CSV table of C-alpha atoms in Angstrom, one decimal:
chain,number,residue,atom,x,y,z
X,1,MET,CA,182.6,79.9,173.4
X,2,GLY,CA,186.3,80.1,172.4
X,3,SER,CA,187.2,83.3,174.2
X,4,LEU,CA,189.7,83.7,177.0
X,5,ASP,CA,186.9,84.2,179.5
X,6,GLY,CA,184.5,81.7,177.9
X,7,ALA,CA,184.3,79.3,180.9
X,8,GLU,CA,183.5,82.2,183.3
X,9,THR,CA,180.9,83.6,180.9
X,10,SER,CA,179.3,80.2,180.6
X,11,GLU,CA,179.2,79.7,184.3
X,12,LEU,CA,177.7,83.2,184.8
X,13,ILE,CA,174.9,82.5,182.3
X,14,GLY,CA,174.4,79.1,183.8
X,15,VAL,CA,173.8,80.5,187.3
X,16,TYR,CA,171.5,83.1,185.8
X,17,LEU,CA,169.4,80.4,184.1
X,18,LEU,CA,169.5,78.2,187.2
X,19,ASN,CA,167.9,81.1,189.1
X,20,LYS,CA,165.2,81.3,186.5
X,21,ILE,CA,164.6,77.5,186.6
X,22,THR,CA,164.2,77.2,190.3
X,23,SER,CA,160.7,78.7,190.0
X,24,ILE,CA,159.9,75.6,187.9
X,25,ILE,CA,162.1,72.8,189.5
X,26,PRO,CA,163.3,72.7,193.1
X,27,LYS,CA,167.0,73.6,193.4
X,28,LYS,CA,167.8,70.2,195.0
X,29,HIS,CA,166.9,68.5,191.7
X,30,LEU,CA,169.3,70.7,189.5
X,31,GLY,CA,172.9,70.4,188.7
X,32,LEU,CA,175.2,72.5,186.5
X,33,TYR,CA,178.8,72.1,185.2
X,34,ARG,CA,179.9,74.9,182.8
X,35,ASP,CA,177.3,74.7,180.0
X,36,ASP,CA,176.0,71.2,180.9
X,37,GLY,CA,172.9,71.2,183.1
X,38,LEU,CA,170.9,68.3,184.5
X,39,ALA,CA,167.6,68.0,186.4
X,40,ILE,CA,166.2,64.8,187.7
X,41,ILE,CA,162.6,64.7,188.9
X,42,GLY,CA,161.3,61.3,190.2
X,43,ASN,CA,157.8,60.0,190.7
X,44,SER,CA,155.9,62.6,188.7
X,45,ASN,CA,153.0,61.9,186.4
X,46,GLY,CA,152.9,62.5,182.7
X,47,PRO,CA,150.8,65.7,182.7
X,48,LYS,CA,153.0,67.3,185.4
X,49,MET,CA,156.2,66.4,183.6
X,50,ASP,CA,154.7,67.8,180.3
X,51,SER,CA,153.8,71.0,182.1
X,52,ILE,CA,157.4,71.3,183.4
X,53,ARG,CA,158.8,70.6,180.0
X,54,LYS,CA,156.6,73.4,178.4
X,55,LYS,CA,157.6,75.9,181.1
X,56,LEU,CA,161.3,75.1,180.6
X,57,HIS,CA,161.0,75.6,176.8
X,58,ALA,CA,159.2,78.9,177.4
X,59,THR,CA,161.8,80.1,179.9
X,60,PHE,CA,164.7,79.3,177.6
X,61,LYS,CA,162.9,80.8,174.5
X,62,ARG,CA,162.5,84.1,176.4
X,63,GLU,CA,166.3,84.2,176.7
X,64,GLY,CA,166.8,83.3,173.0
X,65,LEU,CA,168.0,79.8,173.8
X,66,LYS,CA,166.8,76.2,173.3
X,67,ILE,CA,166.8,73.3,175.7
X,68,THR,CA,166.5,69.5,175.3
X,69,VAL,CA,164.1,67.8,177.8
X,70,ASP,CA,163.9,64.1,178.0
X,71,ILE,CA,161.0,62.6,180.0
X,72,HIS,CA,160.7,59.1,181.5
X,73,ASP,CA,164.3,58.0,180.8
X,74,ASP,CA,165.8,55.2,182.9
X,75,SER,CA,169.4,56.5,182.3
X,76,VAL,CA,171.1,59.7,181.3
X,77,ASN,CA,174.5,60.5,179.8
X,78,TYR,CA,175.9,63.5,181.7
X,79,LEU,CA,179.5,64.6,180.9
X,80,ASP,CA,181.5,61.4,180.9
X,81,VAL,CA,179.2,59.3,183.1
X,82,GLU,CA,176.1,57.2,182.3
X,83,LEU,CA,173.7,57.5,185.3
X,84,PHE,CA,171.2,54.7,185.8
X,85,LEU,CA,168.3,56.2,187.7
X,86,ASN,CA,166.5,53.0,188.6
X,87,ASP,CA,169.2,51.5,190.8
X,88,ASN,CA,171.4,54.6,191.5
X,89,SER,CA,174.4,53.2,189.7
X,90,TYR,CA,176.7,54.6,187.1
X,91,ARG,CA,179.5,53.7,184.6
X,92,PRO,CA,181.9,55.6,182.4
X,93,TYR,CA,180.3,57.0,179.2
X,94,LYS,CA,182.1,57.8,175.9
X,95,LYS,CA,180.3,59.7,173.2
X,96,PRO,CA,180.0,57.9,169.8
X,97,ASN,CA,182.8,58.7,167.4
X,98,ASP,CA,184.9,60.1,170.3
X,99,THR,CA,188.7,59.7,169.7
X,100,PRO,CA,190.7,60.2,172.9
X,101,LEU,CA,193.8,62.3,172.7
X,102,TYR,CA,196.7,61.2,174.9
X,103,CYS,CA,199.6,63.5,175.8
X,104,ARG,CA,203.1,62.5,176.3
X,105,ASP,CA,205.0,63.3,179.5
X,106,LEU,CA,205.6,67.1,179.6
X,107,GLU,CA,209.2,66.7,180.7
X,108,LYS,CA,210.0,64.6,177.6
X,109,GLY,CA,208.2,66.9,175.2
X,110,SER,CA,204.5,67.1,174.8
X,111,ASN,CA,202.5,66.6,171.7
X,112,CYS,CA,199.6,68.6,173.2
X,113,LYS,CA,199.1,72.3,173.1
X,114,PHE,CA,197.7,73.9,176.3
């Protein structure tokens, strides 16, 4: 968001949307960090998952937002972790074209602006 209170605003909106979503998906299947949300629903058939997808799209549309829903994936990239749903394992994930920024020791003079 870019504002001084952007993180707090993002979290407030996220909690509001989570409250709306819990009528569609049980709370125990939902996660949220700032503006990144994740829902994992296991062992559901295609028609049920399609119904959930349509309800999520409608809920977000009513709020003037869009959502990405991926169905029947074996893995998911969430934040900086790739989660493998079949065997409950994970590994670090780096987005394509991501260039890490390393900062020097602050006592010796930093090249990063905080």
